[in-house]
PDB file of C-alpha atoms in Angstrom:
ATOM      1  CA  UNK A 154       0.209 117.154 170.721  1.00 42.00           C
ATOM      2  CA  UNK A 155      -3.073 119.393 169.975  1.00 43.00           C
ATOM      3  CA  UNK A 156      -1.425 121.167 167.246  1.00 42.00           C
ATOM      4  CA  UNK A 157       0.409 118.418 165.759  1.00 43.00           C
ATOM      5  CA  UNK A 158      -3.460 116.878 165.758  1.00 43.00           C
ATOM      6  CA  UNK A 159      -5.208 119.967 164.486  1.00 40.00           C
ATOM      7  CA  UNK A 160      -2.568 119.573 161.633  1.00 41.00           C
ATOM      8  CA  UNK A 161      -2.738 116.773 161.107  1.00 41.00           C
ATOM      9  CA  UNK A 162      -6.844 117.215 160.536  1.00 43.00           C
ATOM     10  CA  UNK A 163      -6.556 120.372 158.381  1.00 44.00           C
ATOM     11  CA  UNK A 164      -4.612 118.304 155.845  1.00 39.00           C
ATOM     12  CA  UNK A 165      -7.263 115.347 155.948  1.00 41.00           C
ATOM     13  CA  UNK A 166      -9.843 117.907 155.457  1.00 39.00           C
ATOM     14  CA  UNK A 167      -8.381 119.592 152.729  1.00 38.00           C
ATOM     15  CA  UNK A 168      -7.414 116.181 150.783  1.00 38.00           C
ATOM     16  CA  UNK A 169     -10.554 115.068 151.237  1.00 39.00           C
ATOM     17  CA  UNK A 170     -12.310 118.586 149.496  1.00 39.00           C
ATOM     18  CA  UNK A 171     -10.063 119.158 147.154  1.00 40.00           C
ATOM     19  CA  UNK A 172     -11.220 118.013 144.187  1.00 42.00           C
ATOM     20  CA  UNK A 173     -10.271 115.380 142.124  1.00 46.00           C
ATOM     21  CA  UNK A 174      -8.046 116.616 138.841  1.00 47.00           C
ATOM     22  CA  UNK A 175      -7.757 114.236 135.903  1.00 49.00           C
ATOM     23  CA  UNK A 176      -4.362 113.267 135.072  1.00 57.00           C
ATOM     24  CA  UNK A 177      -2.124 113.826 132.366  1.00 80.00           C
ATOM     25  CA  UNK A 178      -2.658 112.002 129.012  1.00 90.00           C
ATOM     26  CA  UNK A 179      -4.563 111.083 125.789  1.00 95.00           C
ATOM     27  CA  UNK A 180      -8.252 111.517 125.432  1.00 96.00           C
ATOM     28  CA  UNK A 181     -10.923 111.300 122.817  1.00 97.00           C
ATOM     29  CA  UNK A 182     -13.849 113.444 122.385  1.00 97.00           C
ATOM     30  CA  UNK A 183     -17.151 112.795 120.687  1.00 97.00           C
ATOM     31  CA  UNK A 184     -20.019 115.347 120.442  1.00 97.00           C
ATOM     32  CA  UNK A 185     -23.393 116.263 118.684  1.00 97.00           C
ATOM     33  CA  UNK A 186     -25.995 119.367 118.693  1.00 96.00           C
ATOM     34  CA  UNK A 187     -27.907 121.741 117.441  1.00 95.00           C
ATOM     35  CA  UNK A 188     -26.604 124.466 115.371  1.00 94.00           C
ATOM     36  CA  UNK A 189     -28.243 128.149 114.639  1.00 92.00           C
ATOM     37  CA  UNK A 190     -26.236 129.962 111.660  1.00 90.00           C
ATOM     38  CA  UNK A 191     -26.844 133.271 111.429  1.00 88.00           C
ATOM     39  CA  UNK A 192     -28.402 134.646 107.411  1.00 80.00           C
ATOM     40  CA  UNK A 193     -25.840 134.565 105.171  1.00 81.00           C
ATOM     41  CA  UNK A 194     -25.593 137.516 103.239  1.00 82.00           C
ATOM     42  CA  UNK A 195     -24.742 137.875  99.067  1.00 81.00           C
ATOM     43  CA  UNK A 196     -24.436 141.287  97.501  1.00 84.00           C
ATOM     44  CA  UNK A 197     -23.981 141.609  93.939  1.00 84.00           C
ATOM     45  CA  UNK A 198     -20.689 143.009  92.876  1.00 87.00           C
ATOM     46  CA  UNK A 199     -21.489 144.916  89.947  1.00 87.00           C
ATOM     47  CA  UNK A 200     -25.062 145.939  90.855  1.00 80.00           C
ATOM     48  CA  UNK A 201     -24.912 146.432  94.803  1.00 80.00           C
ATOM     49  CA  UNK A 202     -28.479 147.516  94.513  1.00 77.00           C
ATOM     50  CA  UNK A 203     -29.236 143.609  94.587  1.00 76.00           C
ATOM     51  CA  UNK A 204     -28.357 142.496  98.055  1.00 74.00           C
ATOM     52  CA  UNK A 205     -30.056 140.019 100.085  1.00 72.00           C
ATOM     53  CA  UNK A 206     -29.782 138.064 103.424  1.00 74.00           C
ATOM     54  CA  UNK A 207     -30.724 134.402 103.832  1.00 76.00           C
ATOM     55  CA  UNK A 208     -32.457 132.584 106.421  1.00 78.00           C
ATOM     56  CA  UNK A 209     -30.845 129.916 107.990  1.00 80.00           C
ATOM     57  CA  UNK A 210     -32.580 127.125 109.760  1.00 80.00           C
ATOM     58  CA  UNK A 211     -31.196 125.643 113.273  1.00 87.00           C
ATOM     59  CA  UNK A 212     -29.008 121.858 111.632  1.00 91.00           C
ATOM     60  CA  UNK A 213     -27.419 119.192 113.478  1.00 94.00           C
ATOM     61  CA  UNK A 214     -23.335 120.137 114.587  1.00 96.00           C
ATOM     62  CA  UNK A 215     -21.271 116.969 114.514  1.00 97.00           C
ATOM     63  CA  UNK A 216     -17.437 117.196 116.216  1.00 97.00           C
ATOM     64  CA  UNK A 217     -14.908 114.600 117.026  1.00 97.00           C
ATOM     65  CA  UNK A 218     -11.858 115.690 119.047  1.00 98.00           C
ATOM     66  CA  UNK A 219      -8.194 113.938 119.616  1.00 97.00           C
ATOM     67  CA  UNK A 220      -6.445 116.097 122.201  1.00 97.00           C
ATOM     68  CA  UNK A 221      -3.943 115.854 125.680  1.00 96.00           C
ATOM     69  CA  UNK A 222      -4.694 117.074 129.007  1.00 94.00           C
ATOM     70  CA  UNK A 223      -2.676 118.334 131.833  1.00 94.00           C
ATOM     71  CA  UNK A 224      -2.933 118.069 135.207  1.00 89.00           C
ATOM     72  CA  UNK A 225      -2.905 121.647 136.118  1.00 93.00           C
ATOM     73  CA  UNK A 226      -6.112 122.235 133.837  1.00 93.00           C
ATOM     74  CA  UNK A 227      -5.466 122.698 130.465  1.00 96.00           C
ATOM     75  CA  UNK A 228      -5.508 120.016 127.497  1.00 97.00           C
ATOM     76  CA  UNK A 229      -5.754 121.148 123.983  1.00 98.00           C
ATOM     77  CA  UNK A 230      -7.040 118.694 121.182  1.00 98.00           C
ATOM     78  CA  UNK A 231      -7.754 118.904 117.076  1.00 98.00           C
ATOM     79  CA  UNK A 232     -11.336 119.042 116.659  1.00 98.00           C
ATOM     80  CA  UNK A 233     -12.904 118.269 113.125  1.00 98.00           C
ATOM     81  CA  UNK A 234     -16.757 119.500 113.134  1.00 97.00           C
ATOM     82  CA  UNK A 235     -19.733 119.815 110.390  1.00 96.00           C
ATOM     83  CA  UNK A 236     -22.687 121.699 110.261  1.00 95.00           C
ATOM     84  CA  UNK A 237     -25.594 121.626 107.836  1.00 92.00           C
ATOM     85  CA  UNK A 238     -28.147 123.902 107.219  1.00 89.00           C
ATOM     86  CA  UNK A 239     -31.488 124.543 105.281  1.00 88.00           C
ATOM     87  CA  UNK A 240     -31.814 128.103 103.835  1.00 84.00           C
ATOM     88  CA  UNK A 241     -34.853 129.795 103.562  1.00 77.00           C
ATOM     89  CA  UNK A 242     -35.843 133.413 101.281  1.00 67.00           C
ATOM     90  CA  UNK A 243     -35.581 136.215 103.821  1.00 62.00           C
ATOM     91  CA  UNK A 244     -38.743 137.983 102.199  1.00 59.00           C
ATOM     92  CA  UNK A 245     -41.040 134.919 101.104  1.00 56.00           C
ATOM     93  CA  UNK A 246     -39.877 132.475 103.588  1.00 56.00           C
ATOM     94  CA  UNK A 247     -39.837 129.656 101.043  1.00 59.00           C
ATOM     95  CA  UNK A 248     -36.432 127.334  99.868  1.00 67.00           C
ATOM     96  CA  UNK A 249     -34.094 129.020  99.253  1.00 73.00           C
ATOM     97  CA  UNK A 250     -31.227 126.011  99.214  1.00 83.00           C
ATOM     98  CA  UNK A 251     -28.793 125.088 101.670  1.00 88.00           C
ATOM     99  CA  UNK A 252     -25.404 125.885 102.987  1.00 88.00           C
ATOM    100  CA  UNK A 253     -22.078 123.433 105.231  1.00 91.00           C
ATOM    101  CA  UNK A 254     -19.601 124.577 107.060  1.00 93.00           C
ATOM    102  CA  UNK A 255     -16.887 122.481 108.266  1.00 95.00           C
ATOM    103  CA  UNK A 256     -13.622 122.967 110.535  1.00 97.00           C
ATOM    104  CA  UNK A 257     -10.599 121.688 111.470  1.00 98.00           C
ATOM    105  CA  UNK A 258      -9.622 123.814 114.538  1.00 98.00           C
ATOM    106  CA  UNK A 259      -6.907 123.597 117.472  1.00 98.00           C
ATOM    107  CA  UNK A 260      -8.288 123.962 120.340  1.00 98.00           C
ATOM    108  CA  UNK A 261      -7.166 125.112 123.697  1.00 98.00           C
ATOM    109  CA  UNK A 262      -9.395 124.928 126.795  1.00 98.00           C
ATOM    110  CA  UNK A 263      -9.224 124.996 130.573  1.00 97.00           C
ATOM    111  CA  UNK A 264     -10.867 123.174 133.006  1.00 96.00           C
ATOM    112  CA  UNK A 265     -11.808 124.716 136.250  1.00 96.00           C
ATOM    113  CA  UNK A 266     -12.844 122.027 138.781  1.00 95.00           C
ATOM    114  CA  UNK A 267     -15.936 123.383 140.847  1.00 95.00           C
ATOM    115  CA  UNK A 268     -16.189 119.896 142.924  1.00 91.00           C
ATOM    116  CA  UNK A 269     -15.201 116.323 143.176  1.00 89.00           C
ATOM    117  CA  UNK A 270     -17.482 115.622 139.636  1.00 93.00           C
ATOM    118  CA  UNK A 271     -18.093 118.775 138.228  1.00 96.00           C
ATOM    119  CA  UNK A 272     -15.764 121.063 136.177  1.00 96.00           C
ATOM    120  CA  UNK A 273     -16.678 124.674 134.109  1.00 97.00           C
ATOM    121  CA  UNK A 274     -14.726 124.646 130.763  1.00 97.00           C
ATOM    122  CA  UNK A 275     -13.537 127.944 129.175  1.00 98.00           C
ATOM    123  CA  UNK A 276     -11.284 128.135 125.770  1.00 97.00           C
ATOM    124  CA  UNK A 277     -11.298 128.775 122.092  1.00 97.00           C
ATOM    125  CA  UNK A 278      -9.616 127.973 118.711  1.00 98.00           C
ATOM    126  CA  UNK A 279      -8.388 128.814 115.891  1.00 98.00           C
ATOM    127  CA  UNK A 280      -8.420 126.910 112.633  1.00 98.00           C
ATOM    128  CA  UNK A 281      -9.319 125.925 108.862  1.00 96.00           C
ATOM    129  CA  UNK A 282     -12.638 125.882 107.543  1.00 96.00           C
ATOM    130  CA  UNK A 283     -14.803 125.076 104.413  1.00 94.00           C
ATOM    131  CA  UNK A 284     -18.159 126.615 103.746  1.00 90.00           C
ATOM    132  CA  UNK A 285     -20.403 125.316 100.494  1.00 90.00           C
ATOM    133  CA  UNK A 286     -23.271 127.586  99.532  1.00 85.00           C
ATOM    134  CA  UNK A 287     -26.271 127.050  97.173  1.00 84.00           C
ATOM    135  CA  UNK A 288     -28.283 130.141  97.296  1.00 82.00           C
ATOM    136  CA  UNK A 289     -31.318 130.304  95.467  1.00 79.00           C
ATOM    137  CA  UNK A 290     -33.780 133.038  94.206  1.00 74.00           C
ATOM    138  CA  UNK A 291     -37.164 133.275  92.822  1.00 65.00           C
ATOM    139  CA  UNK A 292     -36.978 133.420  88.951  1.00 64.00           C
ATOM    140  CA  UNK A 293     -40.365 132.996  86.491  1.00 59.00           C
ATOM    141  CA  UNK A 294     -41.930 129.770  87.477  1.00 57.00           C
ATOM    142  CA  UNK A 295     -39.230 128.301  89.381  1.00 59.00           C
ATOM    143  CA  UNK A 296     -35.383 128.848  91.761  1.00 66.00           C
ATOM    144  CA  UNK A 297     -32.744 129.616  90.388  1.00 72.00           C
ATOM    145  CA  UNK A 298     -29.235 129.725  91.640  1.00 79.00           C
ATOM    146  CA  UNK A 299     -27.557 133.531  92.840  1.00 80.00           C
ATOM    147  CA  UNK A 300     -24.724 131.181  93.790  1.00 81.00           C
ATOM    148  CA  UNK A 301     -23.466 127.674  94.218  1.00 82.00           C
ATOM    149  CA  UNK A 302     -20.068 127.529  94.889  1.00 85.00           C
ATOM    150  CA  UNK A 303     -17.618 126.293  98.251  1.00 87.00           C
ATOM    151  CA  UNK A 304     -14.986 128.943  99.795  1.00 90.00           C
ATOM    152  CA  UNK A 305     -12.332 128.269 102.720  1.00 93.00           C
ATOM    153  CA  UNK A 306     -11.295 130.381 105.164  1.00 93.00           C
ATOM    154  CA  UNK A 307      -9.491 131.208 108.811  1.00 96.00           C
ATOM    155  CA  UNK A 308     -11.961 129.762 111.429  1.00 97.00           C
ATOM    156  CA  UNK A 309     -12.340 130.534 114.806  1.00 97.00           C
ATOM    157  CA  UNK A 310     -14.838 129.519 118.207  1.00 97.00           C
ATOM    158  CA  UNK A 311     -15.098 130.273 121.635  1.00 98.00           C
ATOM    159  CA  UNK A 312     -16.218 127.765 124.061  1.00 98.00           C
ATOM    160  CA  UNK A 313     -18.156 127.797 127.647  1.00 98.00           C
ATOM    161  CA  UNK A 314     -19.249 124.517 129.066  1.00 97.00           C
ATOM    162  CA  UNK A 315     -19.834 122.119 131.678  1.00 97.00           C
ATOM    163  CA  UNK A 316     -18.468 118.962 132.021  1.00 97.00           C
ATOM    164  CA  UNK A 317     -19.372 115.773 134.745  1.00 96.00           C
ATOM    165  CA  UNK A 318     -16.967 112.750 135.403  1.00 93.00           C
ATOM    166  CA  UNK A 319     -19.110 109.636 134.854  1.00 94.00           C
ATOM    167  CA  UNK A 320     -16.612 107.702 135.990  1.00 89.00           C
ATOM    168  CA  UNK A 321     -12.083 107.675 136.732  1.00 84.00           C
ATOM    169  CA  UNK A 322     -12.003 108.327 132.551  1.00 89.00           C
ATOM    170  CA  UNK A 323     -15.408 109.265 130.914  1.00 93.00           C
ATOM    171  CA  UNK A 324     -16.601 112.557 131.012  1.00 95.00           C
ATOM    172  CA  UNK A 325     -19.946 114.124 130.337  1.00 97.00           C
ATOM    173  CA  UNK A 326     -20.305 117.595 128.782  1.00 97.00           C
ATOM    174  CA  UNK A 327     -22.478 120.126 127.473  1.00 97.00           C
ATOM    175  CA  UNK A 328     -20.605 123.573 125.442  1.00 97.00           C
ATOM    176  CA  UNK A 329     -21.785 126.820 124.226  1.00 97.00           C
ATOM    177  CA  UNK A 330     -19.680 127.399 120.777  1.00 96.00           C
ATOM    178  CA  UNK A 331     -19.856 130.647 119.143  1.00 97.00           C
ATOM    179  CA  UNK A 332     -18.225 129.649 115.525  1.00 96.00           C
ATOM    180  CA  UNK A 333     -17.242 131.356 112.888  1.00 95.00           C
ATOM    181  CA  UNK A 334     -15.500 131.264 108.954  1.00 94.00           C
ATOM    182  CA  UNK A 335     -14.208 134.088 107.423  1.00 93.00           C
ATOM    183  CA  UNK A 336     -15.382 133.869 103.774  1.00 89.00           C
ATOM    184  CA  UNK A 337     -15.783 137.300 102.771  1.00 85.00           C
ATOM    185  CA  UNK A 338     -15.221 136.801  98.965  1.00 88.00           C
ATOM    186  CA  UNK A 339     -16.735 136.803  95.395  1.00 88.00           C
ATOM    187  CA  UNK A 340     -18.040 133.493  93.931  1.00 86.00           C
ATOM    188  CA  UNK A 341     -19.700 132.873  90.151  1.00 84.00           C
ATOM    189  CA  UNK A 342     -23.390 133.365  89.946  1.00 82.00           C
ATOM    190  CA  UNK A 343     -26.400 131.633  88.017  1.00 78.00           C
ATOM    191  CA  UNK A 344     -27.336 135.768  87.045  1.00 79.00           C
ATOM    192  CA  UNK A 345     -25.188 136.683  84.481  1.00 78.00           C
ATOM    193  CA  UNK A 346     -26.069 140.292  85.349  1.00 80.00           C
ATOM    194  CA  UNK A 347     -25.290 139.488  88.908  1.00 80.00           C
ATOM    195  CA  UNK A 348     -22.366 137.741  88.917  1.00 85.00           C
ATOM    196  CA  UNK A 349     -19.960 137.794  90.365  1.00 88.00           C
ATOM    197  CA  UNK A 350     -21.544 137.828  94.249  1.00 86.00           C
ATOM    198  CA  UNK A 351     -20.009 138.308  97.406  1.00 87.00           C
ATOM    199  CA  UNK A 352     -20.776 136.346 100.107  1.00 87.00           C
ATOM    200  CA  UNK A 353     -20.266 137.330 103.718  1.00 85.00           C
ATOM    201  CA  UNK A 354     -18.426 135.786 106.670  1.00 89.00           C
ATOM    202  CA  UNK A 355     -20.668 133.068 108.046  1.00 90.00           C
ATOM    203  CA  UNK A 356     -21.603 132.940 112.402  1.00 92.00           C
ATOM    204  CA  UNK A 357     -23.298 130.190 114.066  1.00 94.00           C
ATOM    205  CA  UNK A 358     -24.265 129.853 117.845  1.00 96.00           C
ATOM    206  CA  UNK A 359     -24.437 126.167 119.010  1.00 96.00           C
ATOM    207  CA  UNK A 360     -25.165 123.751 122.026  1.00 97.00           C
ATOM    208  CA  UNK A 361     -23.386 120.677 122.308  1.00 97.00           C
ATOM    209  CA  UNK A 362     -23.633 117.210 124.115  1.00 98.00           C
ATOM    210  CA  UNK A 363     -20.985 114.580 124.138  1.00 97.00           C
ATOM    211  CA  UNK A 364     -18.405 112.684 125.980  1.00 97.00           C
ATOM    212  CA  UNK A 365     -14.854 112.329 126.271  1.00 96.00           C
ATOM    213  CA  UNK A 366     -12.553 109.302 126.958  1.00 95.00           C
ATOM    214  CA  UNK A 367      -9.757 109.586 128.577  1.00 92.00           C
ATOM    215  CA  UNK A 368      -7.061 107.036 127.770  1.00 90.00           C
ATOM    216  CA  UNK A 369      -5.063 107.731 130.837  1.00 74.00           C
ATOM    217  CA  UNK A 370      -7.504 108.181 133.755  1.00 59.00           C
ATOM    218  CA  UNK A 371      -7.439 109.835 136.930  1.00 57.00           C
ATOM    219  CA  UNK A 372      -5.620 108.490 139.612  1.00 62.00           C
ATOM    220  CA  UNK A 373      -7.588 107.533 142.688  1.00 65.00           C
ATOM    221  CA  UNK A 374      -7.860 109.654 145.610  1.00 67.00           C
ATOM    222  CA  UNK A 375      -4.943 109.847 147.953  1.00 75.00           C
ATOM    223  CA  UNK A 376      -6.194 107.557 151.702  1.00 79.00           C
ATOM    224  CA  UNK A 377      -6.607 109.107 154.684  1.00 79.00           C
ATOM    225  CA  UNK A 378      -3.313 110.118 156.807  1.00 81.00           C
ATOM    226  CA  UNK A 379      -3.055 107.873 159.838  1.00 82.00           C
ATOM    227  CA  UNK A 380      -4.394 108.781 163.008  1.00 81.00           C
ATOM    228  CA  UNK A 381      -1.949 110.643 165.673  1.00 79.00           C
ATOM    229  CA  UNK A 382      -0.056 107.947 167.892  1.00 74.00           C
TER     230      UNK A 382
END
């Protein structure tokens, strides 16, 4: 009888801590942030001797997310994001125009529950993306423009976060995305002596805030075994 008790405990206890997993289905994701690109550099092709680097201010990070998560963890989703970005002359300081990127990446992230609420989120993904350039440069009185052109390219994050159930199907998270497009090619410029001008792959480090829905949410915990006859 004591061991079919002390059993019958141990399993209460460890229903009771383990914690709760969402289940299997749909979900929606909505975020927002702050995004720091790193300078983007342009290097003239036929007179490398002209090479410069860009400023780039921190710009808002906008991302919506369709994806499907398992019980055991795991849920990948399609995540479409844009970033904007102020540039600024890496020797004067002053405007220097602005660059976008945006993404359409797959996604694939795991969820490691650390209690009932809380969960650490590890993943990456790989993807399509779009950055737009307009790079200017001091010339006489006024800017004028060492390029202004749009390239695509493979893109690719990782992500680190936290996330807190709300509630059975609304989730609360904050991520760490390291982001990047690989542009790496030539595009027309304004110099005729300059052009044409490579541009480098472009990195960004962000923080972001959102929430996701989950269309098929958690089941409720399992009750109590009943007590020992």
């Amino acid at each position: 009888m004591k061991i079919r008790m002390i059993a019958l405990a141990g399993v209460a206890a460890l229903a009771l801590s383990t914690p709760a997993m969402a289940a299997e289905g749909w979900y929606l994701g909505l975020g927002a942030g702050w995004d720091e690109q790193n300078g983007i550099k342009a290097t003239s092709v036929p007179n490398p001797a002209f090479f410069g680097k860009s400023k780039s201010s921190s710009g808002p990070l906008l991302a919506g997310a369709f994806g499907y998560s398992w019980d055991n963890g795991f849920r990948v989703e399609d995540e479409i994001s844009w970033a904007g970005h102020d540039l600024k002359s890496s020797s004067t300081g002053a405007n220097a125009g602005y660059a976008s990127t945006s993404a359409d990446m797959i996604d694939l992230v795991y969820d490691i529950p650390l209690d009932e609420n809380w969960k650490l989120s590890v993943g990456g993904g790989v993807g399509y993306g779009s950055g737009r350039f307009h790079i200017q440069f001091p010339s006489g009185a006024g800017m004028a423009d060492v390029a202004n052109s749009s390239r695509n390219g493979l893109a690719y994050q990782g992500i680190a976060g936290l996330a807190y159930s709300l509630s059975s199907d609304v989730d609360l998270f904050i991520d760490y995305r390291y982001r990047a497009i690989t542009i790496d090619d030539n595009v027309p410029s304004g110099f005729a002596s300059l052009s044409p001008v490579h541009i480098g792959n472009v990195t960004e480090n962000a923080v972001m805030v959102g929430f996701r829905w989950f269309m098929t949410p958690p089941p409720p915990p399992p009750p109590p075994p009943p007590p020992p006859p």
